[in-house]
Amino acid sequence: MSGSHAAHSGKSEPAATAQGKPSEAVMGTYARQDVVFARGEGSWLYTTSGDKYLDFGSGVAVNALGHAHPRLVAALTEQAQKLWHTSNLYRVEGQEALAGQLTELTFAERIFFCNSGAEACEGAIKVARRYQYVSGHPERWRIITFRGAFHGRTLATLAAGGNDKYLEGFGPEADGFDHVTFGDHEGLETAIGPETAAIMVEPIQGEGGIRSIPKQCLIGLRELCDKHGLLLVFDEVQTGVGRTGKLFAHEWAGITPDVMAIAKGLGGGFPVGAVLATAEAAKGMTPGTHGSTFGGNPLAMSVAREVIAIVSEPEFLDAVQARALRLKQGLARLKDLYPDLVEDLRGEGLLTGLKLKARVQPAQVVKAATAEKLLLVGAGDNTVRVMPPLNVTDADLAEGVERLSRALAHVSKSLS
Ligand SMILES: *Cc1c(COP(=O)(O)O)cnc(C)c1O
């Protein structure tokens, strides 16, 4: 049917598009690599032309349990046969179940479900402003954020991130965000004013180049917020759901936020995000204050419930930490082998990065890795991200390090 339709309309057949030149019909907002995947299994992706790639990008920290995990496939297909969507005009069983899991496992007492990281950050911003509003401080609506941060691509989250490159050409920057230089403690204190509602921060900057906030500083942020009556908002869209070896990265510092945005790994590849909050922080979120047509859709809930059930097991997180240690040892060896290219190792758990020397660009390393059939992801601050699925096998981990070694050897040779 689709073939004859294509013939009638005079357009090329879908199969030809997948193998041939990239279609211009897809808006050109991405600098995509010219490879098309047809299928995935575990840490591996298979192209339409039969090649096999080791996926150490995990769809930008999304495929937490690799590709086609049997338990996730079962959860999704089982739900698909029962019910897809009812809207939020009615109670949704999966939302109540997943909210129950998340409140059991975290600081949170109230959860709002959405579909992406940017939406989760927007929701977190709204929760923070609304909290101050209903607490008798309508004047407190500004949010302090950090340079190099990434909170998404909506107009408010772009303003929160404050990256000029992403803001250019999209009209006046949304007001309400005060940017502080990463690590500038004094600047942070002086940025707090009578209009400040909250501080929003990634415990480890992901897109910004795997830049970790030291434990002591996270504790300091908590104290600062308490002192000034501000909400502490963590953006754990990338660091959450086991990526750092704890269910959430802030657990390493032994403190909790008031509000947290999560997404990426939560659905293991199915689009879903969430805003987590204490009951106090969420007290302003009454009927009509926020909403999303698709948010908390039964399909998304069924997969996310299974992801959380698997990842939150203590044995699973212990295993992530053990794998992380092996990966770190492998990357440390590469740093020793290629001191001309690698300046530093960064990250926590399986959210790791190679900070590169100024003479080499992340794109060069990503390209050389792709040639070795290893997928990596570039990041800011001249960093390449190495983020295998959380359940990567030891053999695949070792294979990935070997492929990365060959890629670095190639880049090193091309520069000398
Ligand atoms: C990816 C990311 C976002 C945006 O998520 P989308 O799903 O792309 O909207 C926000 N914050 C952080 C920390 C991220 O890594």
Coordinates of N, CA and C in Angstrom, one line a residue, residues 33-245:
Q33 N 24.7 12.4 12.2 CA 25.6 11.5 11.5 C 24.8 10.8 10.5
D34 N 25.5 10.4 9.4 CA 24.8 9.8 8.3 C 24.7 8.3 8.5
V35 N 23.9 7.9 9.4 CA 23.8 6.4 9.7 C 22.3 6.3 10.2
V36 N 21.7 5.2 9.8 CA 20.3 4.9 10.1 C 20.2 3.6 10.8
F37 N 19.7 3.6 12.0 CA 19.6 2.3 12.8 C 18.2 1.7 12.6
A38 N 18.2 0.4 12.5 CA 16.9 -0.3 12.3 C 16.5 -1.1 13.5
R39 N 17.5 -1.4 14.4 CA 17.1 -2.3 15.5 C 18.2 -2.2 16.5
G40 N 17.9 -2.5 17.8 CA 18.9 -2.5 18.8 C 18.7 -3.7 19.8
E41 N 19.8 -4.1 20.4 CA 19.7 -5.1 21.4 C 20.8 -4.9 22.4
G42 N 20.4 -4.8 23.7 CA 21.4 -4.5 24.7 C 22.2 -3.2 24.4
S43 N 23.5 -3.3 24.4 CA 24.3 -2.1 24.1 C 24.6 -2.0 22.6
W44 N 24.0 -2.7 21.8 CA 24.3 -2.7 20.4 C 23.2 -2.2 19.5
L45 N 23.6 -1.5 18.4 CA 22.6 -1.0 17.4 C 23.0 -1.5 16.1
Y46 N 22.0 -1.9 15.3 CA 22.2 -2.5 14.0 C 21.6 -1.5 12.9
T47 N 22.4 -1.2 11.9 CA 22.0 -0.3 10.9 C 21.1 -1.0 9.8
T48 N 20.5 -0.1 9.0 CA 19.6 -0.7 8.0 C 20.5 -1.4 7.0
S49 N 21.8 -1.1 6.9 CA 22.7 -1.8 5.9 C 23.4 -3.0 6.6
G50 N 23.1 -3.3 7.9 CA 23.6 -4.5 8.5 C 24.9 -4.3 9.3
D51 N 25.3 -3.1 9.5 CA 26.5 -2.8 10.4 C 26.0 -2.8 11.8
K52 N 27.0 -3.1 12.7 CA 26.8 -3.2 14.1 C 27.6 -2.2 14.9
Y53 N 26.9 -1.3 15.7 CA 27.6 -0.3 16.5 C 27.4 -0.5 18.0
L54 N 28.5 -0.3 18.7 CA 28.4 -0.3 20.2 C 28.0 1.0 20.7
D55 N 26.9 1.1 21.4 CA 26.2 2.3 21.8 C 26.7 2.8 23.2
F56 N 27.7 3.7 23.2 CA 28.1 4.3 24.4 C 27.7 5.7 24.6
G57 N 26.6 6.0 23.9 CA 25.9 7.4 24.0 C 24.6 7.2 24.6
S58 N 24.0 5.9 24.5 CA 22.7 5.6 25.0 C 21.6 6.6 24.7
G59 N 21.7 7.1 23.4 CA 20.6 8.0 23.0 C 20.7 9.3 23.9
V60 N 21.9 9.8 24.2 CA 22.1 10.9 25.1 C 21.5 10.5 26.5
A61 N 22.1 9.5 27.1 CA 21.7 9.1 28.5 C 20.3 8.7 28.7
V62 N 19.7 8.2 27.6 CA 18.2 7.9 27.7 C 18.0 6.4 27.8
N63 N 18.7 5.6 27.0 CA 18.5 4.1 27.0 C 19.3 3.5 28.2
A64 N 18.7 3.8 29.4 CA 19.4 3.4 30.6 C 19.6 1.9 30.7
L65 N 18.7 1.1 30.1 CA 18.8 -0.3 30.2 C 19.1 -0.9 28.8
G66 N 19.7 -0.1 28.0 CA 20.1 -0.6 26.6 C 18.9 -0.6 25.7
H67 N 19.0 -1.4 24.6 CA 17.9 -1.4 23.6 C 17.1 -2.7 23.8
A68 N 15.8 -2.6 23.6 CA 14.9 -3.7 23.6 C 15.0 -4.6 24.8
H69 N 15.1 -4.0 26.0 CA 15.2 -4.8 27.2 C 13.9 -5.6 27.3
P70 N 14.0 -6.9 27.5 CA 12.8 -7.7 27.5 C 11.7 -7.3 28.5
R71 N 12.1 -6.8 29.7 CA 11.1 -6.4 30.6 C 10.4 -5.1 30.2
L72 N 11.1 -4.2 29.6 CA 10.5 -3.0 29.1 C 9.6 -3.2 27.9
V73 N 10.0 -4.1 27.0 CA 9.2 -4.5 25.9 C 7.9 -5.1 26.3
A74 N 8.0 -6.0 27.3 CA 6.8 -6.7 27.8 C 5.9 -5.7 28.5
A75 N 6.4 -4.8 29.3 CA 5.6 -3.8 30.0 C 4.8 -2.9 29.0
L76 N 5.6 -2.5 27.9 CA 4.9 -1.6 26.9 C 3.9 -2.3 26.1
T77 N 4.2 -3.5 25.6 CA 3.3 -4.2 24.8 C 2.0 -4.7 25.6
E78 N 2.2 -5.0 26.8 CA 1.1 -5.4 27.6 C 0.2 -4.2 27.8
Q79 N 0.7 -3.1 28.1 CA -0.1 -1.9 28.3 C -0.7 -1.5 27.0
A80 N 0.0 -1.6 25.9 CA -0.5 -1.2 24.5 C -1.8 -2.0 24.2
Q81 N -1.9 -3.2 24.7 CA -3.1 -3.9 24.4 C -4.3 -3.6 25.3
K82 N -4.0 -2.8 26.3 CA -5.1 -2.5 27.3 C -5.6 -1.0 27.1
L83 N -4.7 -0.1 27.2 CA -5.2 1.3 27.2 C -4.0 2.2 26.9
W84 N -4.2 3.2 25.9 CA -3.1 4.1 25.6 C -3.2 5.4 26.2
H85 N -4.4 6.0 26.3 CA -4.6 7.4 26.7 C -6.0 7.6 27.1
T86 N -6.1 8.4 28.2 CA -7.5 8.8 28.7 C -7.6 10.3 28.9
S87 N -6.4 11.0 29.0 CA -6.3 12.4 29.4 C -6.2 12.5 30.9
N88 N -5.9 13.7 31.4 CA -5.8 13.9 32.8 C -7.1 14.4 33.4
L89 N -8.2 14.2 32.6 CA -9.5 14.5 33.2 C -10.0 13.4 34.2
Y90 N -9.2 12.3 34.1 CA -9.6 11.2 35.0 C -8.3 10.7 35.8
R91 N -8.6 9.9 36.8 CA -7.4 9.3 37.5 C -6.7 8.3 36.5
V92 N -5.4 8.3 36.7 CA -4.6 7.4 35.8 C -3.8 6.5 36.8
E93 N -4.1 5.2 36.6 CA -3.6 4.2 37.6 C -2.1 4.2 37.6
G94 N -1.5 4.2 36.4 CA 0.0 4.1 36.2 C 0.7 5.3 36.9
Q95 N 0.0 6.5 36.8 CA 0.6 7.7 37.5 C 0.7 7.5 39.0
E96 N -0.4 7.0 39.5 CA -0.5 6.8 41.0 C 0.5 5.8 41.4
A97 N 0.7 4.7 40.6 CA 1.7 3.7 40.9 C 3.1 4.2 40.9
L98 N 3.4 4.9 39.8 CA 4.8 5.4 39.6 C 5.1 6.5 40.6
A99 N 4.1 7.3 40.9 CA 4.3 8.4 41.9 C 4.6 7.7 43.3
G100 N 3.9 6.6 43.5 CA 4.1 5.8 44.8 C 5.5 5.3 44.9
Q101 N 6.0 4.8 43.7 CA 7.4 4.3 43.7 C 8.4 5.4 44.0
L102 N 8.2 6.5 43.3 CA 9.2 7.7 43.4 C 9.1 8.3 44.7
T103 N 7.9 8.4 45.3 CA 7.9 9.0 46.7 C 8.5 8.1 47.7
E104 N 8.4 6.8 47.5 CA 9.0 5.8 48.4 C 10.5 5.9 48.3
L105 N 11.0 6.2 47.2 CA 12.5 6.1 46.9 C 13.2 7.4 47.1
T106 N 12.5 8.5 47.1 CA 13.2 9.8 47.1 C 12.6 10.7 48.2
F107 N 13.2 12.0 48.2 CA 12.7 13.0 49.1 C 11.3 13.5 48.8
A108 N 10.8 13.1 47.6 CA 9.6 13.8 47.0 C 8.3 13.2 47.7
E109 N 7.3 14.1 47.7 CA 6.0 13.7 48.2 C 4.9 14.0 47.2
R110 N 5.2 14.8 46.1 CA 4.3 15.2 45.1 C 5.0 15.1 43.7
I111 N 4.3 14.5 42.8 CA 4.9 14.3 41.4 C 4.0 14.8 40.3
F112 N 4.6 15.5 39.4 CA 3.8 15.9 38.2 C 4.5 15.2 37.0
F113 N 3.7 14.6 36.1 CA 4.3 13.9 35.0 C 4.1 14.7 33.7
C114 N 5.2 14.7 32.9 CA 5.2 15.4 31.6 C 6.0 14.5 30.6
N115 N 6.5 15.1 29.6 CA 7.0 14.2 28.5 C 8.4 14.4 28.1
S116 N 9.1 15.4 28.7 CA 10.5 15.6 28.3 C 11.2 16.4 29.4
G117 N 12.5 16.5 29.2 CA 13.4 17.2 30.2 C 13.0 18.7 30.3
A118 N 12.9 19.3 29.1 CA 12.6 20.7 29.1 C 11.3 21.0 29.9
E119 N 10.3 20.2 29.6 CA 9.0 20.3 30.2 C 9.1 20.1 31.7
A120 N 10.0 19.2 32.1 CA 10.2 18.9 33.6 C 10.8 20.2 34.2
C121 N 11.8 20.8 33.5 CA 12.4 22.0 34.1 C 11.5 23.1 34.1
E122 N 10.7 23.3 33.1 CA 9.6 24.4 33.1 C 8.7 24.2 34.2
G123 N 8.3 22.9 34.4 CA 7.4 22.6 35.5 C 8.0 22.9 36.9
A124 N 9.3 22.6 37.0 CA 10.0 22.9 38.3 C 10.1 24.4 38.5
I125 N 10.3 25.2 37.4 CA 10.4 26.6 37.6 C 9.0 27.1 38.0
K126 N 7.9 26.6 37.5 CA 6.6 27.0 37.8 C 6.3 26.7 39.3
V127 N 6.7 25.5 39.7 CA 6.5 25.1 41.1 C 7.2 26.0 42.1
A128 N 8.4 26.4 41.7 CA 9.2 27.3 42.6 C 8.6 28.7 42.7
R129 N 8.2 29.2 41.5 CA 7.6 30.6 41.6 C 6.2 30.6 42.3
R130 N 5.5 29.5 42.1 CA 4.1 29.4 42.7 C 4.2 29.3 44.2
Y131 N 5.3 28.5 44.6 CA 5.5 28.3 46.0 C 5.7 29.7 46.7
Q132 N 6.5 30.5 46.1 CA 6.8 31.8 46.7 C 5.5 32.6 46.7
Y133 N 4.8 32.6 45.6 CA 3.5 33.3 45.4 C 2.5 33.0 46.5
V134 N 2.3 31.7 46.8 CA 1.3 31.3 47.8 C 1.9 31.4 49.2
S135 N 3.2 31.7 49.3 CA 3.8 31.9 50.6 C 3.8 33.3 51.0
G136 N 3.1 34.1 50.3 CA 3.1 35.6 50.6 C 4.3 36.4 50.0
H137 N 5.0 35.8 49.0 CA 6.1 36.5 48.4 C 6.0 36.5 46.9
P138 N 4.9 37.1 46.4 CA 4.7 37.2 44.9 C 5.9 37.9 44.2
E139 N 6.6 38.7 45.0 CA 7.8 39.4 44.4 C 9.0 38.5 44.1
R140 N 8.9 37.3 44.7 CA 10.1 36.4 44.5 C 9.7 35.5 43.4
W141 N 10.3 35.8 42.2 CA 10.0 34.9 41.1 C 11.3 34.7 40.2
R142 N 12.4 35.3 40.6 CA 13.6 35.1 39.8 C 14.3 33.8 40.2
I143 N 15.0 33.2 39.3 CA 15.7 31.9 39.6 C 17.1 32.1 39.3
I144 N 18.0 31.7 40.2 CA 19.4 31.7 39.9 C 19.9 30.4 39.2
T145 N 20.6 30.6 38.1 CA 21.1 29.4 37.4 C 22.6 29.6 37.1
F146 N 23.2 28.6 36.5 CA 24.7 28.7 36.4 C 25.1 28.7 34.9
R147 N 26.2 29.4 34.6 CA 26.7 29.4 33.3 C 27.2 28.0 32.9
G148 N 26.9 27.7 31.6 CA 27.3 26.4 31.1 C 26.2 25.3 31.4
A149 N 25.1 25.8 32.1 CA 24.0 24.8 32.4 C 23.2 24.6 31.1
F150 N 22.5 23.5 31.1 CA 21.5 23.2 30.1 C 20.2 22.7 30.7
H151 N 19.1 23.4 30.4 CA 17.9 23.0 31.0 C 16.8 22.7 29.9
G152 N 17.2 22.8 28.7 CA 16.2 22.5 27.6 C 16.1 23.6 26.6
R153 N 15.2 23.4 25.6 CA 15.1 24.2 24.4 C 13.8 25.0 24.3
T154 N 13.0 25.0 25.4 CA 11.8 25.9 25.3 C 12.3 27.3 25.6
L155 N 11.5 28.3 25.4 CA 11.9 29.7 25.6 C 12.4 30.0 27.0
A156 N 11.6 29.5 28.0 CA 12.0 29.7 29.4 C 13.3 29.0 29.8
T157 N 13.4 27.7 29.4 CA 14.6 26.9 29.8 C 15.8 27.4 29.0
L158 N 15.6 27.9 27.8 CA 16.8 28.5 27.1 C 17.3 29.7 27.9
A159 N 16.4 30.5 28.4 CA 16.8 31.7 29.2 C 17.4 31.2 30.5
A160 N 16.9 30.1 31.0 CA 17.5 29.6 32.3 C 19.0 29.1 32.0
G161 N 19.2 28.5 30.9 CA 20.6 28.0 30.5 C 21.5 29.2 30.2
G162 N 20.9 30.2 29.5 CA 21.6 31.4 29.2 C 22.8 31.2 28.2
N163 N 22.6 30.2 27.3 CA 23.6 30.0 26.3 C 23.3 30.9 25.1
D164 N 24.1 31.9 24.8 CA 23.9 32.9 23.8 C 23.7 32.2 22.4
K165 N 24.4 31.2 22.2 CA 24.4 30.5 20.9 C 23.0 29.9 20.6
Y166 N 22.3 29.4 21.7 CA 21.0 28.8 21.5 C 19.9 29.9 21.5
L167 N 20.2 31.1 22.1 CA 19.2 32.1 22.2 C 19.1 33.0 21.0
E168 N 20.2 33.0 20.2 CA 20.3 34.0 19.1 C 19.2 33.9 18.1
G169 N 18.5 35.0 17.8 CA 17.5 35.0 16.8 C 16.1 34.6 17.2
F170 N 15.9 34.4 18.5 CA 14.6 34.0 19.0 C 13.9 35.1 19.8
G171 N 14.2 36.3 19.6 CA 13.6 37.4 20.3 C 14.1 37.6 21.6
P172 N 13.5 38.5 22.4 CA 14.0 38.9 23.7 C 14.0 37.6 24.6
E173 N 15.1 37.5 25.3 CA 15.3 36.4 26.3 C 14.3 36.5 27.4
A174 N 13.6 35.4 27.7 CA 12.6 35.4 28.8 C 13.3 35.9 30.1
D175 N 12.6 36.8 30.8 CA 13.2 37.4 32.0 C 13.0 36.5 33.2
G176 N 13.8 36.7 34.2 CA 13.5 35.9 35.5 C 14.7 35.0 35.8
F177 N 15.8 35.1 35.1 CA 16.9 34.2 35.4 C 18.2 35.0 35.6
D178 N 18.9 34.7 36.7 CA 20.1 35.4 37.0 C 21.3 34.4 36.9
H179 N 22.2 34.6 36.0 CA 23.2 33.6 35.8 C 24.5 33.8 36.6
V180 N 25.0 32.8 37.3 CA 26.2 32.9 38.1 C 27.2 32.0 37.4
T181 N 28.5 32.5 37.4 CA 29.6 31.7 36.9 C 29.7 30.4 37.8
F182 N 29.9 29.3 37.1 CA 30.1 28.0 37.7 C 31.3 28.1 38.7
G183 N 31.0 27.8 40.0 CA 32.1 27.8 41.0 C 32.4 29.2 41.6
D184 N 31.6 30.2 41.2 CA 31.8 31.5 41.8 C 30.9 31.7 43.1
H185 N 31.5 31.3 44.2 CA 30.7 31.4 45.5 C 30.2 32.8 45.8
E186 N 31.2 33.7 45.7 CA 30.8 35.1 46.1 C 29.7 35.7 45.1
G187 N 29.9 35.4 43.9 CA 28.9 35.8 42.9 C 27.6 35.3 43.2
L188 N 27.5 34.1 43.7 CA 26.3 33.4 44.0 C 25.6 34.2 45.1
E189 N 26.4 34.4 46.2 CA 25.8 35.1 47.3 C 25.2 36.5 46.9
T190 N 26.0 37.2 46.1 CA 25.5 38.6 45.7 C 24.4 38.5 44.8
A191 N 24.2 37.4 44.0 CA 23.1 37.3 43.1 C 21.8 37.1 43.8
I192 N 21.8 36.7 45.1 CA 20.6 36.5 45.8 C 20.0 37.8 46.2
G193 N 18.8 38.1 45.8 CA 18.2 39.4 46.1 C 16.7 39.2 46.6
P194 N 16.0 40.3 46.9 CA 14.7 40.2 47.4 C 13.7 39.5 46.4
E195 N 14.1 39.4 45.1 CA 13.2 38.8 44.2 C 13.5 37.4 43.9
T196 N 14.5 36.8 44.5 CA 15.0 35.5 44.2 C 14.0 34.4 44.8
A197 N 13.6 33.5 44.0 CA 12.7 32.5 44.4 C 13.4 31.2 44.7
A198 N 14.4 30.9 43.9 CA 15.0 29.6 43.9 C 16.4 29.6 43.2
I199 N 17.2 28.5 43.5 CA 18.4 28.2 42.8 C 18.2 26.9 42.1
M200 N 18.4 26.9 40.7 CA 18.3 25.7 39.9 C 19.6 25.3 39.4
V201 N 19.9 24.0 39.6 CA 21.3 23.6 39.2 C 21.3 22.1 38.9
E202 N 22.2 21.7 37.9 CA 22.4 20.3 37.6 C 23.6 19.9 38.6
P203 N 23.4 18.8 39.4 CA 24.5 18.4 40.3 C 25.8 18.1 39.5
I204 N 25.6 17.6 38.3 CA 26.7 17.5 37.3 C 26.2 18.0 36.0
Q205 N 26.9 19.1 35.5 CA 26.5 19.6 34.2 C 26.7 18.6 33.1
G206 N 25.7 18.2 32.4 CA 25.8 17.2 31.4 C 26.3 17.8 30.0
E207 N 25.4 18.5 29.4 CA 25.7 19.1 28.1 C 26.9 20.1 28.2
G208 N 27.0 20.7 29.4 CA 28.1 21.6 29.7 C 29.4 21.0 29.8
G209 N 29.5 19.7 29.7 CA 30.9 19.0 29.7 C 31.2 18.2 31.0
I210 N 30.2 17.5 31.5 CA 30.4 16.7 32.7 C 31.2 17.4 33.8
R211 N 30.7 18.6 34.1 CA 31.3 19.3 35.2 C 30.6 19.1 36.5
S212 N 31.2 18.5 37.5 CA 30.6 18.1 38.7 C 30.6 19.3 39.7
I213 N 29.6 19.5 40.4 CA 29.6 20.4 41.6 C 30.1 19.6 42.8
P214 N 31.2 20.0 43.4 CA 31.7 19.3 44.5 C 30.7 19.1 45.6
K215 N 30.7 17.9 46.3 CA 29.8 17.6 47.4 C 29.6 18.8 48.3
Q216 N 30.7 19.3 48.8 CA 30.7 20.4 49.8 C 29.8 21.6 49.2
C217 N 29.9 21.8 48.0 CA 29.2 23.0 47.4 C 27.7 22.7 47.3
L218 N 27.4 21.4 47.0 CA 25.9 21.1 47.0 C 25.4 21.3 48.4
I219 N 26.1 20.8 49.4 CA 25.7 21.0 50.8 C 25.6 22.5 51.1
G220 N 26.5 23.3 50.6 CA 26.5 24.8 50.7 C 25.3 25.4 50.1
L221 N 24.9 24.9 48.9 CA 23.7 25.4 48.2 C 22.5 25.2 49.1
R222 N 22.4 24.0 49.7 CA 21.3 23.6 50.5 C 21.2 24.6 51.7
E223 N 22.3 24.9 52.3 CA 22.3 25.8 53.5 C 22.0 27.2 53.0
L224 N 22.5 27.6 51.9 CA 22.2 29.0 51.4 C 20.7 29.1 51.1
C225 N 20.1 28.1 50.5 CA 18.6 28.2 50.2 C 17.8 28.3 51.5
D226 N 18.2 27.4 52.5 CA 17.5 27.4 53.8 C 17.6 28.8 54.5
K227 N 18.8 29.4 54.4 CA 19.1 30.7 55.1 C 18.2 31.8 54.5
H228 N 18.0 31.7 53.1 CA 17.3 32.8 52.5 C 15.9 32.5 52.1
G229 N 15.4 31.4 52.5 CA 14.0 31.0 52.2 C 13.8 30.7 50.7
L230 N 14.8 30.2 50.0 CA 14.7 29.9 48.6 C 14.5 28.4 48.5
L231 N 13.9 28.0 47.3 CA 13.8 26.6 47.0 C 15.1 26.1 46.3
L232 N 15.5 24.9 46.6 CA 16.6 24.3 45.9 C 16.1 23.4 44.8
V233 N 16.3 23.7 43.6 CA 15.8 22.9 42.5 C 16.9 22.2 41.8
F234 N 16.9 20.9 41.7 CA 17.9 20.1 41.0 C 17.4 19.7 39.6
D235 N 18.1 19.9 38.6 CA 17.8 19.4 37.3 C 18.6 18.1 37.2
E236 N 17.9 17.0 37.4 CA 18.6 15.6 37.3 C 18.1 14.9 36.1
V237 N 17.8 15.7 35.0 CA 17.3 15.1 33.8 C 18.3 14.1 33.2
Q238 N 19.6 14.5 33.3 CA 20.7 13.6 32.8 C 21.3 12.8 33.8
T239 N 21.5 13.3 35.1 CA 22.2 12.6 36.1 C 21.3 11.6 36.9
G240 N 20.0 11.6 36.7 CA 19.1 10.8 37.5 C 18.9 9.4 37.0
V241 N 18.1 8.7 37.7 CA 17.7 7.3 37.3 C 19.0 6.4 37.1
G242 N 19.8 6.4 38.1 CA 20.9 5.5 38.2 C 22.2 5.8 37.4
R243 N 22.2 6.9 36.7 CA 23.3 7.2 35.8 C 24.6 7.4 36.5
T244 N 24.6 7.9 37.7 CA 25.8 8.1 38.5 C 26.1 7.0 39.5
G245 N 25.3 6.0 39.5 CA 25.6 4.9 40.4 C 24.7 5.0 41.7

